[in-house]
Amino acid sequence: MSAPRFHRLLRAELRLLLREPLTWAILAMLAAALCLGARIGAERVAAERAAIAAAAGDSTRAVDAAKAARARYAQPGPLRVAYWQDPTHAFGYMHYFLAAYAVKPPTPLAALAVGQADVQPALTRVSFGFSTVFDDTAYEPGSAATLRLGPFDLAFVLVHLVPLAVIALAGTRLSAEADAGILRLIAAQPVSPRAVAGAKFGAAALVAVGAVLGGTALALAVTGALGPLAGWGTTGAGLAAALAAYTLFWVAACALAASLWRGAVAALTLLVLAWACLVVALPAALGLVVDGLAPVPSRIAAIDASREAQDRFYTGEAGPRIVAAWLAARAPEAEAKDPPALRDAPEIKRLARDAFYDAALAGHRDALQARADAAAAWSARLAPLSPATALALALETAAGTDAGRHAAFLAAVSEHRRRLRAFFEPRILAQALRPAPVCAGCQARLDFDAYDAVPAFPAVLPAEAAARQALLGAACLLAAALALAALAYRRLGAWPA
Amino acid sequence: MAGGMHDDTGDETGDAPVLALRGVAKRFGVRVALEGLDLTLPAGGVYALLGPNGAGKTTTINLVLGFLRADAGAVRVCGIDAGAEPVAARARIAYIPEQVALYPGLSGLENLRYFATLAGLDLGRAEAGRLLGQAGLAEEARGRPAGTYSKGMRQKVGIAVALARRARLLLLDEPTSGLDPAAAAEFSGTVRAAAARGTAVLMATHDLYRVREMADRVGVLAAGRVVEEIDPARLDHVALERLYIERLAGATGAATTGAATTGAATTGAAGAAA
């Protein structure tokens, strides 16, 4: 068939499709769902940004309060302030003033997918002495929230509902004509079934892809859910391609169902079964496979080990020996001072204790981190097995709410905690060994004032990973769509008798 | 576009008949649908296939349309092998099924333009309206949704599609079934007019009365073969019906006696030819 003739046929099919009230009803429901999903995503992102802004404000206020207290106490006076009220005391500052946060800032496309964000934190306070094992102790990743289908966000609409909309739009093309008897008159015209199917499903694809991409863009624009997109062009284009390919996959599935020539009811039944398998059952099965391949270490065992370490440190003779060994290792010159007094100093005991806990629980921390890394890696490897998981992972990675980013975030939090400890520890030790007040007769005890030099958490946006995953998802989905289309094309060689 | 169905731009082979079936056989599993069917239809000829349900009439039409491929023999439309090149063969065929089903949400005019587009034609509204008028669809009905049409009105849209196609061969499957007498008479006139313009017509039907009005040759099809060929002009309705029933009974009886079938059919055909 010549291109102009096919073009005329495609236009005729488009007119036919757009004349149907059902088409507009489906498009209206899809637009409403996309807007609702975008609004929910935008609200979550706004809440996340507000929490991060509040944390930043908290950090700034803590520094300002420390500076004000230092100015107040760096005056001679009759009283000496306690170390937990004294910002010139490095240990006091570290424990009682410092408000350090590790943040996982939302990406410009964060409104696309809640992903793991409703069960995993976007920010966590990096504090000392309270959590012995888990940096995300305020959260419980294994909560019952994971048993839900997920929040009603854009990703839910795009991954779960778009296929149903496409099935409603294109699932009975050709089959309904066959049931109504119209196909007989169509088939009697000098046109091949491939050309007719190409025009019918091509028109459905144009409408569906236009509705999905246009609706998503419109929903994001209307709800103001998008952040500044500079540097995210590749990701945006990759996601658009992935969404288009995902929609085409389902249109091709409709064509394949029609090519069986079993009628509209059979086609719809088959397509809904395929949706249930590919969008619900297979992702759930892949989740189980990931759990099997990357088993979750027991948190109870880690908590138990933490309690054992606490018992060991605080009861019997082990605690003092641990402190003495730590002090001898970190400050050999302490022997020349008054070691018993130093060993009893709260800051020395706390630093020695935390170092002991770190060493005692390193295996559990490493196992948890390794599990998070392995789960993210297996998820990325297995995602292409289902079009739904391929698209979901691309959306979550672009939104920055994927498990991989959270695993990297947890590792970064641990690293930041070590960085902070490395910043404070030598200063605390130096003050313990060579205490020097900021002035003679001052209310303040010591001279710490490096508040602005405390390392900040290096928050990162996963732009590269998002672009890579979006392009990979688009490639996988396009390949799957083309495979289905080729299968349908092969089957549509002749009209049914 | 002229009002006729004849397409002068065909690329058919030389002076080939519009439709030629030679020794056509078709089986569905163990069931024989057609066996050694021969049929030649020149331009302007009207051939009616008479036969009971399951005699092979629809199978013959499906073979001509290229929906089925013959197990043996050849089906040629204007010299084109309908099995090997079905799209090219269908370019010369206009087909009106027993039940003309249309898109119910589209008007008759829009349905006609849609089917014309399928056939590769770019039909304007005025031309479509003229063709519907020529097919006998009242002007007030042309813009109404086809879902409100009677069978006769739908059939008129089918005729308009055929007119638009200017085909060399018109295939009709039970064309007058379910039509009221006036509509059936109108339809007969349309078919005769098409034949007068040079369109060959092959129809499958049970309607002996209309057959006599429309056809210039009648083939009685039974058990997959033509057991009798009749010139309807030489018989009145009653004689035609009697002959039809006799031939069917003969074919059925012969079929039950195995080898005797061939003899009975041959005798019948020879008798008719004589």
mmCIF file of C-alpha atoms in Angstrom, chain B residues 60-196:
data_model
loop_
_atom_site.group_PDB
_atom_site.id
_atom_site.type_symbol
_atom_site.label_atom_id
_atom_site.label_comp_id
_atom_site.label_asym_id
_atom_site.label_seq_id
_atom_site.Cartn_x
_atom_site.Cartn_y
_atom_site.Cartn_z
ATOM 1 C CA THR B 60 -17.116 -20.343 -3.306
ATOM 2 C CA ILE B 61 -17.504 -16.669 -2.455
ATOM 3 C CA ASN B 62 -14.711 -16.876 0.135
ATOM 4 C CA LEU B 63 -12.435 -18.443 -2.471
ATOM 5 C CA VAL B 64 -13.224 -15.711 -4.991
ATOM 6 C CA LEU B 65 -12.548 -13.033 -2.358
ATOM 7 C CA GLY B 66 -9.255 -14.699 -1.491
ATOM 8 C CA PHE B 67 -10.292 -15.357 2.117
ATOM 9 C CA LEU B 68 -9.630 -19.059 1.463
ATOM 10 C CA ARG B 69 -7.171 -20.812 -0.800
ATOM 11 C CA ALA B 70 -8.335 -23.723 -2.919
ATOM 12 C CA ASP B 71 -6.825 -27.142 -2.216
ATOM 13 C CA ALA B 72 -6.886 -27.815 -5.947
ATOM 14 C CA GLY B 73 -7.850 -25.956 -9.081
ATOM 15 C CA ALA B 74 -7.672 -22.273 -9.899
ATOM 16 C CA VAL B 75 -9.778 -19.239 -9.052
ATOM 17 C CA ARG B 76 -9.085 -16.315 -11.356
ATOM 18 C CA VAL B 77 -10.642 -12.869 -11.320
ATOM 19 C CA CYS B 78 -9.907 -11.031 -14.549
ATOM 20 C CA GLY B 79 -7.014 -13.429 -15.004
ATOM 21 C CA ILE B 80 -5.600 -12.770 -11.511
ATOM 22 C CA ASP B 81 -5.090 -15.712 -9.166
ATOM 23 C CA ALA B 82 -7.363 -14.793 -6.232
ATOM 24 C CA GLY B 83 -5.527 -17.118 -3.864
ATOM 25 C CA ALA B 84 -2.055 -15.831 -4.644
ATOM 26 C CA GLU B 85 -2.936 -12.151 -5.081
ATOM 27 C CA PRO B 86 -6.087 -11.586 -3.060
ATOM 28 C CA VAL B 87 -5.744 -7.817 -2.764
ATOM 29 C CA ALA B 88 -5.260 -7.401 -6.516
ATOM 30 C CA ALA B 89 -8.203 -9.699 -7.181
ATOM 31 C CA ARG B 90 -10.428 -7.843 -4.695
ATOM 32 C CA ALA B 91 -9.596 -4.608 -6.481
ATOM 33 C CA ARG B 92 -11.871 -5.950 -9.242
ATOM 34 C CA ILE B 93 -14.592 -7.229 -6.942
ATOM 35 C CA ALA B 94 -17.422 -5.529 -5.126
ATOM 36 C CA TYR B 95 -19.049 -7.684 -2.473
ATOM 37 C CA ILE B 96 -22.371 -7.262 -0.749
ATOM 38 C CA PRO B 97 -22.793 -9.718 2.113
ATOM 39 C CA GLU B 98 -26.109 -11.095 3.255
ATOM 40 C CA GLN B 99 -26.076 -8.792 6.258
ATOM 41 C CA VAL B 100 -24.492 -5.474 5.369
ATOM 42 C CA ALA B 101 -23.138 -4.335 8.722
ATOM 43 C CA LEU B 102 -22.080 -0.697 9.031
ATOM 44 C CA TYR B 103 -20.564 1.446 11.745
ATOM 45 C CA PRO B 104 -23.708 2.361 13.670
ATOM 46 C CA GLY B 105 -22.376 5.695 14.898
ATOM 47 C CA LEU B 106 -21.557 6.910 11.403
ATOM 48 C CA SER B 107 -24.131 8.067 8.900
ATOM 49 C CA GLY B 108 -24.673 6.257 5.623
ATOM 50 C CA LEU B 109 -22.650 8.961 3.909
ATOM 51 C CA GLU B 110 -19.763 8.600 6.341
ATOM 52 C CA ASN B 111 -19.850 4.809 6.110
ATOM 53 C CA LEU B 112 -19.667 5.026 2.337
ATOM 54 C CA ARG B 113 -16.729 7.423 2.481
ATOM 55 C CA TYR B 114 -14.973 5.188 5.020
ATOM 56 C CA PHE B 115 -15.316 2.050 2.912
ATOM 57 C CA ALA B 116 -14.276 3.991 -0.168
ATOM 58 C CA THR B 117 -11.138 5.062 1.693
ATOM 59 C CA LEU B 118 -10.451 1.417 2.521
ATOM 60 C CA ALA B 119 -10.688 0.716 -1.186
ATOM 61 C CA GLY B 120 -8.208 3.471 -1.910
ATOM 62 C CA LEU B 121 -10.747 6.005 -3.169
ATOM 63 C CA ASP B 122 -10.988 9.603 -2.037
ATOM 64 C CA LEU B 123 -14.700 10.202 -2.223
ATOM 65 C CA GLY B 124 -16.033 13.717 -1.732
ATOM 66 C CA ARG B 125 -19.313 14.331 0.068
ATOM 67 C CA ALA B 126 -21.126 15.310 -3.112
ATOM 68 C CA GLU B 127 -19.954 12.221 -4.964
ATOM 69 C CA ALA B 128 -20.849 10.016 -2.016
ATOM 70 C CA GLY B 129 -24.307 11.564 -1.866
ATOM 71 C CA ARG B 130 -24.793 11.007 -5.581
ATOM 72 C CA LEU B 131 -23.811 7.330 -5.269
ATOM 73 C CA LEU B 132 -26.166 6.818 -2.342
ATOM 74 C CA GLY B 133 -28.909 8.392 -4.399
ATOM 75 C CA GLN B 134 -28.078 6.089 -7.268
ATOM 76 C CA ALA B 135 -28.275 3.138 -4.876
ATOM 77 C CA GLY B 136 -31.734 4.320 -3.821
ATOM 78 C CA LEU B 137 -31.071 5.678 -0.324
ATOM 79 C CA ALA B 138 -33.386 8.603 0.372
ATOM 80 C CA GLU B 139 -31.671 11.923 0.889
ATOM 81 C CA GLU B 140 -33.088 12.444 4.357
ATOM 82 C CA ALA B 141 -31.603 9.135 5.482
ATOM 83 C CA ARG B 142 -28.064 9.749 4.270
ATOM 84 C CA GLY B 143 -27.014 11.862 7.247
ATOM 85 C CA ARG B 144 -28.697 9.680 9.871
ATOM 86 C CA PRO B 145 -26.643 7.226 11.959
ATOM 87 C CA ALA B 146 -26.544 3.851 10.246
ATOM 88 C CA GLY B 147 -27.614 2.292 13.536
ATOM 89 C CA THR B 148 -31.135 3.485 12.733
ATOM 90 C CA TYR B 149 -31.186 1.886 9.258
ATOM 91 C CA SER B 150 -33.306 -1.061 8.135
ATOM 92 C CA LYS B 151 -31.644 -3.983 6.406
ATOM 93 C CA GLY B 152 -32.706 -2.626 3.035
ATOM 94 C CA MET B 153 -31.167 0.761 3.770
ATOM 95 C CA ARG B 154 -27.932 -0.826 4.879
ATOM 96 C CA GLN B 155 -27.911 -2.870 1.727
ATOM 97 C CA LYS B 156 -28.286 0.297 -0.304
ATOM 98 C CA VAL B 157 -25.158 1.641 1.348
ATOM 99 C CA GLY B 158 -23.481 -1.650 0.391
ATOM 100 C CA ILE B 159 -24.627 -1.112 -3.187
ATOM 101 C CA ALA B 160 -23.272 2.435 -3.093
ATOM 102 C CA VAL B 161 -19.906 1.064 -1.944
ATOM 103 C CA ALA B 162 -20.015 -1.334 -4.891
ATOM 104 C CA LEU B 163 -20.932 1.496 -7.255
ATOM 105 C CA ALA B 164 -18.082 3.596 -5.954
ATOM 106 C CA ARG B 165 -15.724 0.728 -6.551
ATOM 107 C CA ARG B 166 -16.701 0.432 -10.267
ATOM 108 C CA ALA B 167 -15.791 -3.218 -9.924
ATOM 109 C CA ARG B 168 -15.812 -5.758 -12.746
ATOM 110 C CA LEU B 169 -17.344 -8.463 -10.614
ATOM 111 C CA LEU B 170 -20.205 -8.084 -8.181
ATOM 112 C CA LEU B 171 -20.476 -10.792 -5.533
ATOM 113 C CA LEU B 172 -23.811 -11.063 -3.754
ATOM 114 C CA ASP B 173 -24.440 -13.344 -0.798
ATOM 115 C CA GLU B 174 -28.171 -13.931 -0.235
ATOM 116 C CA PRO B 175 -28.867 -10.411 -1.486
ATOM 117 C CA THR B 176 -32.648 -10.404 -1.151
ATOM 118 C CA SER B 177 -32.957 -12.336 2.083
ATOM 119 C CA GLY B 178 -34.936 -10.301 4.593
ATOM 120 C CA LEU B 179 -35.886 -7.584 2.132
ATOM 121 C CA ASP B 180 -39.504 -6.625 1.647
ATOM 122 C CA PRO B 181 -40.860 -7.298 -1.877
ATOM 123 C CA ALA B 182 -40.520 -3.689 -2.977
ATOM 124 C CA ALA B 183 -36.925 -3.451 -1.791
ATOM 125 C CA ALA B 184 -36.121 -6.819 -3.364
ATOM 126 C CA ALA B 185 -37.603 -5.702 -6.678
ATOM 127 C CA GLU B 186 -35.629 -2.456 -6.494
ATOM 128 C CA PHE B 187 -32.494 -4.433 -5.752
ATOM 129 C CA SER B 188 -33.119 -6.722 -8.714
ATOM 130 C CA GLY B 189 -33.364 -3.694 -10.949
ATOM 131 C CA THR B 190 -30.074 -2.357 -9.640
ATOM 132 C CA VAL B 191 -28.332 -5.651 -10.328
ATOM 133 C CA ARG B 192 -29.743 -5.884 -13.842
ATOM 134 C CA ALA B 193 -28.609 -2.315 -14.507
ATOM 135 C CA ALA B 194 -25.123 -3.145 -13.326
ATOM 136 C CA ALA B 195 -25.019 -6.200 -15.563
ATOM 137 C CA ALA B 196 -26.234 -4.116 -18.477
#
